[in-house]
PDB file of C-alpha atoms in Angstrom:
ATOM      1  CA  UNK A   1     -16.914  25.412  13.457  1.00  0.00           C
ATOM      2  CA  UNK A   2     -16.852  28.404  15.806  1.00  0.00           C
ATOM      3  CA  UNK A   3     -14.581  31.371  15.112  1.00  0.00           C
ATOM      4  CA  UNK A   4     -12.479  30.638  18.193  1.00  0.00           C
ATOM      5  CA  UNK A   5     -11.922  27.068  16.971  1.00  0.00           C
ATOM      6  CA  UNK A   6     -10.957  28.280  13.491  1.00  0.00           C
ATOM      7  CA  UNK A   7      -8.496  30.773  14.905  1.00  0.00           C
ATOM      8  CA  UNK A   8      -6.905  28.158  17.134  1.00  0.00           C
ATOM      9  CA  UNK A   9      -6.465  25.937  14.059  1.00  0.00           C
ATOM     10  CA  UNK A  10      -4.893  28.846  12.155  1.00  0.00           C
ATOM     11  CA  UNK A  11      -2.374  29.524  14.937  1.00  0.00           C
ATOM     12  CA  UNK A  12      -1.542  25.823  15.274  1.00  0.00           C
ATOM     13  CA  UNK A  13      -0.809  25.515  11.552  1.00  0.00           C
ATOM     14  CA  UNK A  14       1.333  28.667  11.536  1.00  0.00           C
ATOM     15  CA  UNK A  15       3.297  27.482  14.555  1.00  0.00           C
ATOM     16  CA  UNK A  16       3.976  24.083  13.010  1.00  0.00           C
ATOM     17  CA  UNK A  17       4.556  24.999   9.359  1.00  0.00           C
ATOM     18  CA  UNK A  18       5.376  28.722   9.410  1.00  0.00           C
ATOM     19  CA  UNK A  19       2.468  29.646   7.130  1.00  0.00           C
ATOM     20  CA  UNK A  20      -1.217  29.024   6.490  1.00  0.00           C
ATOM     21  CA  UNK A  21      -3.280  29.589   3.344  1.00  0.00           C
ATOM     22  CA  UNK A  22      -6.883  30.660   2.868  1.00  0.00           C
ATOM     23  CA  UNK A  23      -7.452  27.418   0.951  1.00  0.00           C
ATOM     24  CA  UNK A  24      -6.247  25.336   3.922  1.00  0.00           C
ATOM     25  CA  UNK A  25      -8.623  27.166   6.251  1.00  0.00           C
ATOM     26  CA  UNK A  26     -11.572  26.706   3.890  1.00  0.00           C
ATOM     27  CA  UNK A  27     -10.905  22.999   3.377  1.00  0.00           C
ATOM     28  CA  UNK A  28     -10.308  22.163   7.054  1.00  0.00           C
ATOM     29  CA  UNK A  29     -12.940  24.391   8.636  1.00  0.00           C
ATOM     30  CA  UNK A  30     -15.623  24.142   5.958  1.00  0.00           C
ATOM     31  CA  UNK A  31     -16.008  27.912   5.524  1.00  0.00           C
ATOM     32  CA  UNK A  32     -15.939  30.313   2.591  1.00  0.00           C
ATOM     33  CA  UNK A  33     -12.857  32.274   1.560  1.00  0.00           C
ATOM     34  CA  UNK A  34     -14.598  35.432   2.787  1.00  0.00           C
ATOM     35  CA  UNK A  35     -14.936  33.976   6.287  1.00  0.00           C
ATOM     36  CA  UNK A  36     -11.332  32.737   6.259  1.00  0.00           C
ATOM     37  CA  UNK A  37     -10.019  36.164   5.233  1.00  0.00           C
ATOM     38  CA  UNK A  38     -12.203  37.828   7.862  1.00  0.00           C
ATOM     39  CA  UNK A  39     -10.624  35.598  10.527  1.00  0.00           C
ATOM     40  CA  UNK A  40      -7.123  36.411   9.279  1.00  0.00           C
ATOM     41  CA  UNK A  41      -7.816  40.147   9.174  1.00  0.00           C
ATOM     42  CA  UNK A  42      -9.167  40.096  12.732  1.00  0.00           C
ATOM     43  CA  UNK A  43      -6.172  38.106  13.986  1.00  0.00           C
ATOM     44  CA  UNK A  44      -3.765  40.509  12.286  1.00  0.00           C
ATOM     45  CA  UNK A  45      -5.440  43.476  14.017  1.00  0.00           C
ATOM     46  CA  UNK A  46      -4.896  41.662  17.321  1.00  0.00           C
ATOM     47  CA  UNK A  47      -1.205  41.127  16.499  1.00  0.00           C
ATOM     48  CA  UNK A  48      -1.469  37.340  16.303  1.00  0.00           C
ATOM     49  CA  UNK A  49      -0.164  36.983  12.726  1.00  0.00           C
ATOM     50  CA  UNK A  50       0.849  38.888   9.606  1.00  0.00           C
ATOM     51  CA  UNK A  51      -1.293  38.739   6.468  1.00  0.00           C
ATOM     52  CA  UNK A  52       0.263  37.744   3.170  1.00  0.00           C
ATOM     53  CA  UNK A  53      -1.190  37.301  -0.290  1.00  0.00           C
ATOM     54  CA  UNK A  54      -3.430  34.260   0.051  1.00  0.00           C
ATOM     55  CA  UNK A  55      -2.741  33.526   3.712  1.00  0.00           C
ATOM     56  CA  UNK A  56      -0.652  34.497   6.721  1.00  0.00           C
ATOM     57  CA  UNK A  57       2.701  33.959   8.464  1.00  0.00           C
ATOM     58  CA  UNK A  58       3.937  34.467  12.039  1.00  0.00           C
ATOM     59  CA  UNK A  59       4.096  38.142  12.830  1.00  0.00           C
ATOM     60  CA  UNK A  60       7.756  37.765  13.853  1.00  0.00           C
ATOM     61  CA  UNK A  61       8.689  36.511  10.405  1.00  0.00           C
ATOM     62  CA  UNK A  62       8.216  39.986   8.944  1.00  0.00           C
ATOM     63  CA  UNK A  63       8.835  42.179  11.988  1.00  0.00           C
ATOM     64  CA  UNK A  64      12.209  40.857  13.156  1.00  0.00           C
ATOM     65  CA  UNK A  65      14.790  41.721  10.490  1.00  0.00           C
ATOM     66  CA  UNK A  66      17.732  39.709   9.216  1.00  0.00           C
ATOM     67  CA  UNK A  67      17.090  36.490  11.130  1.00  0.00           C
ATOM     68  CA  UNK A  68      19.671  33.988   9.854  1.00  0.00           C
ATOM     69  CA  UNK A  69      18.359  31.131   7.740  1.00  0.00           C
ATOM     70  CA  UNK A  70      19.515  28.684  10.408  1.00  0.00           C
ATOM     71  CA  UNK A  71      16.585  29.791  12.586  1.00  0.00           C
ATOM     72  CA  UNK A  72      14.342  27.681  10.357  1.00  0.00           C
ATOM     73  CA  UNK A  73      16.589  24.606  10.387  1.00  0.00           C
ATOM     74  CA  UNK A  74      15.265  21.844  12.671  1.00  0.00           C
ATOM     75  CA  UNK A  75      12.538  24.264  13.744  1.00  0.00           C
ATOM     76  CA  UNK A  76      10.300  21.637  15.371  1.00  0.00           C
ATOM     77  CA  UNK A  77      13.144  20.315  17.508  1.00  0.00           C
ATOM     78  CA  UNK A  78      14.123  23.824  18.598  1.00  0.00           C
ATOM     79  CA  UNK A  79      10.540  24.636  19.555  1.00  0.00           C
ATOM     80  CA  UNK A  80      10.307  21.478  21.667  1.00  0.00           C
ATOM     81  CA  UNK A  81      13.618  22.284  23.351  1.00  0.00           C
ATOM     82  CA  UNK A  82      12.455  25.836  23.997  1.00  0.00           C
ATOM     83  CA  UNK A  83       9.242  24.653  25.640  1.00  0.00           C
ATOM     84  CA  UNK A  84      11.114  22.260  27.914  1.00  0.00           C
ATOM     85  CA  UNK A  85      13.642  24.951  28.877  1.00  0.00           C
ATOM     86  CA  UNK A  86      10.841  27.401  29.669  1.00  0.00           C
ATOM     87  CA  UNK A  87       9.703  25.043  32.435  1.00  0.00           C
ATOM     88  CA  UNK A  88      12.880  25.951  34.325  1.00  0.00           C
ATOM     89  CA  UNK A  89      12.078  29.667  34.416  1.00  0.00           C
ATOM     90  CA  UNK A  90      10.141  31.026  37.386  1.00  0.00           C
ATOM     91  CA  UNK A  91       8.048  34.194  37.470  1.00  0.00           C
ATOM     92  CA  UNK A  92      10.070  37.142  38.739  1.00  0.00           C
ATOM     93  CA  UNK A  93      13.417  35.532  37.869  1.00  0.00           C
ATOM     94  CA  UNK A  94      16.365  37.140  36.108  1.00  0.00           C
ATOM     95  CA  UNK A  95      18.113  34.936  33.546  1.00  0.00           C
ATOM     96  CA  UNK A  96      21.041  35.129  31.145  1.00  0.00           C
ATOM     97  CA  UNK A  97      20.355  34.000  27.579  1.00  0.00           C
ATOM     98  CA  UNK A  98      23.075  33.642  24.956  1.00  0.00           C
ATOM     99  CA  UNK A  99      22.690  34.222  21.239  1.00  0.00           C
ATOM    100  CA  UNK A 100      21.579  31.612  18.730  1.00  0.00           C
ATOM    101  CA  UNK A 101      18.622  30.155  16.894  1.00  0.00           C
ATOM    102  CA  UNK A 102      17.721  27.634  19.611  1.00  0.00           C
ATOM    103  CA  UNK A 103      17.882  30.213  22.393  1.00  0.00           C
ATOM    104  CA  UNK A 104      15.685  32.482  20.241  1.00  0.00           C
ATOM    105  CA  UNK A 105      13.150  29.642  20.035  1.00  0.00           C
ATOM    106  CA  UNK A 106      13.397  29.425  23.846  1.00  0.00           C
ATOM    107  CA  UNK A 107      12.490  33.114  24.163  1.00  0.00           C
ATOM    108  CA  UNK A 108       9.390  32.457  22.056  1.00  0.00           C
ATOM    109  CA  UNK A 109       8.227  30.053  24.778  1.00  0.00           C
ATOM    110  CA  UNK A 110       8.332  32.579  27.633  1.00  0.00           C
ATOM    111  CA  UNK A 111       5.057  34.353  26.848  1.00  0.00           C
ATOM    112  CA  UNK A 112       3.343  33.049  29.996  1.00  0.00           C
ATOM    113  CA  UNK A 113       6.099  34.175  32.365  1.00  0.00           C
ATOM    114  CA  UNK A 114       5.550  37.291  34.458  1.00  0.00           C
ATOM    115  CA  UNK A 115       8.006  39.777  35.914  1.00  0.00           C
ATOM    116  CA  UNK A 116      11.103  38.160  34.429  1.00  0.00           C
ATOM    117  CA  UNK A 117      14.261  40.001  33.387  1.00  0.00           C
ATOM    118  CA  UNK A 118      16.253  38.667  30.435  1.00  0.00           C
ATOM    119  CA  UNK A 119      19.873  39.672  29.926  1.00  0.00           C
ATOM    120  CA  UNK A 120      21.131  38.805  26.457  1.00  0.00           C
ATOM    121  CA  UNK A 121      23.671  39.709  23.797  1.00  0.00           C
ATOM    122  CA  UNK A 122      21.340  38.684  20.957  1.00  0.00           C
ATOM    123  CA  UNK A 123      19.848  41.547  18.923  1.00  0.00           C
ATOM    124  CA  UNK A 124      17.047  39.410  17.481  1.00  0.00           C
ATOM    125  CA  UNK A 125      16.239  38.238  20.992  1.00  0.00           C
ATOM    126  CA  UNK A 126      16.091  41.794  22.323  1.00  0.00           C
ATOM    127  CA  UNK A 127      13.738  42.822  19.524  1.00  0.00           C
ATOM    128  CA  UNK A 128      11.502  39.846  20.208  1.00  0.00           C
ATOM    129  CA  UNK A 129      11.360  40.544  23.950  1.00  0.00           C
ATOM    130  CA  UNK A 130      10.547  44.216  23.348  1.00  0.00           C
ATOM    131  CA  UNK A 131       7.762  43.448  20.885  1.00  0.00           C
ATOM    132  CA  UNK A 132       6.209  40.262  22.181  1.00  0.00           C
ATOM    133  CA  UNK A 133       7.075  39.760  25.867  1.00  0.00           C
ATOM    134  CA  UNK A 134       5.421  42.755  27.559  1.00  0.00           C
ATOM    135  CA  UNK A 135       5.809  41.167  30.997  1.00  0.00           C
ATOM    136  CA  UNK A 136       9.586  40.756  30.593  1.00  0.00           C
ATOM    137  CA  UNK A 137      12.337  43.342  30.927  1.00  0.00           C
ATOM    138  CA  UNK A 138      15.056  43.146  28.233  1.00  0.00           C
ATOM    139  CA  UNK A 139      18.625  43.987  29.243  1.00  0.00           C
ATOM    140  CA  UNK A 140      21.378  44.267  26.646  1.00  0.00           C
ATOM    141  CA  UNK A 141      25.032  43.473  27.257  1.00  0.00           C
ATOM    142  CA  UNK A 142      27.716  45.685  25.810  1.00  0.00           C
ATOM    143  CA  UNK A 143      30.068  44.547  23.096  1.00  0.00           C
ATOM    144  CA  UNK A 144      30.924  44.726  19.420  1.00  0.00           C
ATOM    145  CA  UNK A 145      28.003  43.933  17.126  1.00  0.00           C
ATOM    146  CA  UNK A 146      28.587  41.014  14.771  1.00  0.00           C
ATOM    147  CA  UNK A 147      26.533  42.063  11.771  1.00  0.00           C
ATOM    148  CA  UNK A 148      26.063  38.621  10.238  1.00  0.00           C
ATOM    149  CA  UNK A 149      24.608  36.900  13.308  1.00  0.00           C
ATOM    150  CA  UNK A 150      23.429  40.071  15.088  1.00  0.00           C
ATOM    151  CA  UNK A 151      24.924  39.503  18.513  1.00  0.00           C
ATOM    152  CA  UNK A 152      27.366  41.339  20.750  1.00  0.00           C
ATOM    153  CA  UNK A 153      30.805  39.958  21.596  1.00  0.00           C
ATOM    154  CA  UNK A 154      34.178  41.137  22.839  1.00  0.00           C
ATOM    155  CA  UNK A 155      35.627  42.467  26.083  1.00  0.00           C
ATOM    156  CA  UNK A 156      32.724  44.844  26.747  1.00  0.00           C
ATOM    157  CA  UNK A 157      30.476  41.837  27.314  1.00  0.00           C
ATOM    158  CA  UNK A 158      32.575  40.932  30.349  1.00  0.00           C
ATOM    159  CA  UNK A 159      32.536  44.538  31.565  1.00  0.00           C
ATOM    160  CA  UNK A 160      28.743  44.749  31.362  1.00  0.00           C
ATOM    161  CA  UNK A 161      28.371  41.534  33.379  1.00  0.00           C
ATOM    162  CA  UNK A 162      31.028  42.333  35.995  1.00  0.00           C
ATOM    163  CA  UNK A 163      28.547  42.959  38.840  1.00  0.00           C
ATOM    164  CA  UNK A 164      26.021  40.284  37.850  1.00  0.00           C
ATOM    165  CA  UNK A 165      25.652  36.763  39.232  1.00  0.00           C
ATOM    166  CA  UNK A 166      22.457  34.805  38.582  1.00  0.00           C
ATOM    167  CA  UNK A 167      20.979  31.362  39.022  1.00  0.00           C
ATOM    168  CA  UNK A 168      20.722  30.260  35.378  1.00  0.00           C
ATOM    169  CA  UNK A 169      22.280  30.865  32.001  1.00  0.00           C
ATOM    170  CA  UNK A 170      20.800  29.365  28.832  1.00  0.00           C
ATOM    171  CA  UNK A 171      23.236  28.832  25.957  1.00  0.00           C
ATOM    172  CA  UNK A 172      23.166  27.263  22.533  1.00  0.00           C
ATOM    173  CA  UNK A 173      25.985  25.190  21.043  1.00  0.00           C
ATOM    174  CA  UNK A 174      27.119  24.891  17.441  1.00  0.00           C
ATOM    175  CA  UNK A 175      28.517  21.396  17.985  1.00  0.00           C
ATOM    176  CA  UNK A 176      29.371  18.785  20.595  1.00  0.00           C
ATOM    177  CA  UNK A 177      32.286  16.365  20.626  1.00  0.00           C
ATOM    178  CA  UNK A 178      32.074  13.767  23.440  1.00  0.00           C
ATOM    179  CA  UNK A 179      35.830  13.773  24.105  1.00  0.00           C
ATOM    180  CA  UNK A 180      36.161  17.534  23.903  1.00  0.00           C
ATOM    181  CA  UNK A 181      32.997  19.374  24.841  1.00  0.00           C
ATOM    182  CA  UNK A 182      30.599  22.062  23.681  1.00  0.00           C
ATOM    183  CA  UNK A 183      31.757  24.137  20.741  1.00  0.00           C
ATOM    184  CA  UNK A 184      31.068  27.481  19.097  1.00  0.00           C
ATOM    185  CA  UNK A 185      31.746  28.342  15.490  1.00  0.00           C
ATOM    186  CA  UNK A 186      33.904  31.400  16.195  1.00  0.00           C
ATOM    187  CA  UNK A 187      36.443  32.233  18.885  1.00  0.00           C
ATOM    188  CA  UNK A 188      34.656  35.472  19.867  1.00  0.00           C
ATOM    189  CA  UNK A 189      31.400  33.548  20.290  1.00  0.00           C
ATOM    190  CA  UNK A 190      33.069  30.863  22.402  1.00  0.00           C
ATOM    191  CA  UNK A 191      34.693  33.525  24.599  1.00  0.00           C
ATOM    192  CA  UNK A 192      31.332  35.216  25.130  1.00  0.00           C
ATOM    193  CA  UNK A 193      29.595  31.962  26.057  1.00  0.00           C
ATOM    194  CA  UNK A 194      32.357  31.108  28.527  1.00  0.00           C
ATOM    195  CA  UNK A 195      31.972  34.573  30.061  1.00  0.00           C
ATOM    196  CA  UNK A 196      28.218  34.069  30.432  1.00  0.00           C
ATOM    197  CA  UNK A 197      28.881  30.819  32.281  1.00  0.00           C
ATOM    198  CA  UNK A 198      31.053  32.646  34.832  1.00  0.00           C
ATOM    199  CA  UNK A 199      28.038  34.682  35.931  1.00  0.00           C
ATOM    200  CA  UNK A 200      25.540  31.913  36.709  1.00  0.00           C
ATOM    201  CA  UNK A 201      25.285  29.035  39.159  1.00  0.00           C
ATOM    202  CA  UNK A 202      23.783  26.695  36.563  1.00  0.00           C
ATOM    203  CA  UNK A 203      24.591  26.373  32.889  1.00  0.00           C
ATOM    204  CA  UNK A 204      21.823  24.973  30.709  1.00  0.00           C
ATOM    205  CA  UNK A 205      22.689  24.043  27.127  1.00  0.00           C
ATOM    206  CA  UNK A 206      19.936  24.025  24.484  1.00  0.00           C
ATOM    207  CA  UNK A 207      21.024  21.838  21.575  1.00  0.00           C
ATOM    208  CA  UNK A 208      19.286  19.725  18.953  1.00  0.00           C
ATOM    209  CA  UNK A 209      20.605  16.312  17.958  1.00  0.00           C
ATOM    210  CA  UNK A 210      22.136  17.556  14.697  1.00  0.00           C
ATOM    211  CA  UNK A 211      24.868  19.300  16.697  1.00  0.00           C
ATOM    212  CA  UNK A 212      26.365  16.043  17.980  1.00  0.00           C
ATOM    213  CA  UNK A 213      29.655  15.612  16.142  1.00  0.00           C
ATOM    214  CA  UNK A 214      31.482  18.595  14.646  1.00  0.00           C
ATOM    215  CA  UNK A 215      31.381  18.784  10.868  1.00  0.00           C
ATOM    216  CA  UNK A 216      34.155  21.393  10.730  1.00  0.00           C
ATOM    217  CA  UNK A 217      36.502  23.253  13.063  1.00  0.00           C
ATOM    218  CA  UNK A 218      34.993  24.873  16.147  1.00  0.00           C
ATOM    219  CA  UNK A 219      36.206  26.465  19.390  1.00  0.00           C
ATOM    220  CA  UNK A 220      35.394  24.910  22.777  1.00  0.00           C
ATOM    221  CA  UNK A 221      33.604  27.023  25.368  1.00  0.00           C
ATOM    222  CA  UNK A 222      32.837  24.240  27.891  1.00  0.00           C
ATOM    223  CA  UNK A 223      34.092  20.754  28.671  1.00  0.00           C
ATOM    224  CA  UNK A 224      31.454  17.979  28.746  1.00  0.00           C
ATOM    225  CA  UNK A 225      31.123  18.074  32.531  1.00  0.00           C
ATOM    226  CA  UNK A 226      31.223  21.880  32.886  1.00  0.00           C
ATOM    227  CA  UNK A 227      27.474  22.192  32.339  1.00  0.00           C
ATOM    228  CA  UNK A 228      24.558  21.294  34.591  1.00  0.00           C
ATOM    229  CA  UNK A 229      21.823  20.411  32.105  1.00  0.00           C
ATOM    230  CA  UNK A 230      21.617  19.692  28.377  1.00  0.00           C
ATOM    231  CA  UNK A 231      18.134  19.937  26.874  1.00  0.00           C
ATOM    232  CA  UNK A 232      17.831  18.081  23.555  1.00  0.00           C
ATOM    233  CA  UNK A 233      15.145  16.726  21.248  1.00  0.00           C
ATOM    234  CA  UNK A 234      16.979  13.384  21.247  1.00  0.00           C
ATOM    235  CA  UNK A 235      20.402  12.081  22.213  1.00  0.00           C
ATOM    236  CA  UNK A 236      21.682   9.768  19.446  1.00  0.00           C
ATOM    237  CA  UNK A 237      23.089   6.632  21.018  1.00  0.00           C
ATOM    238  CA  UNK A 238      23.143   8.329  24.426  1.00  0.00           C
ATOM    239  CA  UNK A 239      26.409   9.989  23.402  1.00  0.00           C
ATOM    240  CA  UNK A 240      25.810  13.275  25.192  1.00  0.00           C
ATOM    241  CA  UNK A 241      24.430  11.665  28.354  1.00  0.00           C
ATOM    242  CA  UNK A 242      27.454   9.384  28.603  1.00  0.00           C
ATOM    243  CA  UNK A 243      30.012  12.116  27.961  1.00  0.00           C
ATOM    244  CA  UNK A 244      28.507  14.629  30.389  1.00  0.00           C
ATOM    245  CA  UNK A 245      27.824  12.221  33.259  1.00  0.00           C
ATOM    246  CA  UNK A 246      31.256  12.651  34.832  1.00  0.00           C
ATOM    247  CA  UNK A 247      32.402  10.849  37.958  1.00  0.00           C
ATOM    248  CA  UNK A 248      29.074  11.270  39.719  1.00  0.00           C
ATOM    249  CA  UNK A 249      27.358   9.231  36.996  1.00  0.00           C
ATOM    250  CA  UNK A 250      24.384  11.620  36.973  1.00  0.00           C
ATOM    251  CA  UNK A 251      22.733  12.149  33.598  1.00  0.00           C
ATOM    252  CA  UNK A 252      22.692  15.795  32.640  1.00  0.00           C
ATOM    253  CA  UNK A 253      20.583  15.280  29.514  1.00  0.00           C
ATOM    254  CA  UNK A 254      16.885  16.146  29.520  1.00  0.00           C
ATOM    255  CA  UNK A 255      14.889  15.190  26.440  1.00  0.00           C
ATOM    256  CA  UNK A 256      12.211  17.549  25.183  1.00  0.00           C
TER     257      UNK A 256
END
């Protein structure tokens, strides 16, 4: 197996499972541990991964600090949603992106875009853009920093967006209730998401199927028909499609 084929396999495994071991590389590629480690060392020098004892992990896993554990929950679904959402972004466009683990996965899928500007209140997102999206310009909103989830909220968010109106805003949701709408866990987060929606023609919600049905109390930031598109990995029982269709009967759900 050629080196380029081995390195593609290594990146594929890391993307899918979050880690790869020297043993896996040896077994799959039929090479010695010396060759496997040489590949990993070369890929680390190129910034493609981060070496660990006995293998490697995504470079972002160790570079971006304090990413909440929820980033890794339903990771495959979030990656699929992110890839589908990235299809809606054009080169040279300016977009609004809210905070959250699914929107962070969306940012990871924008590596091929050129000349884009990304306005966000998410600290982890800003760090990722700065480090790994050299063809994108990061713009930070104002606001009070929530230390636990590392995003900005509060009245200064509205002030920083006062002169901005764009085509698209991409938002995550903590839950969805068909008779009530899209929900955020905290009032300050819901207020910020609602403010983001005021500054874009189209609201695109990125939400995996586990968010359908609130397990505890949440705060609504949008009614079911207030959004333009909902990108999901799957829509259990067509609940979201039915609730968001509205009087026009148009499905707003896009499956990744």
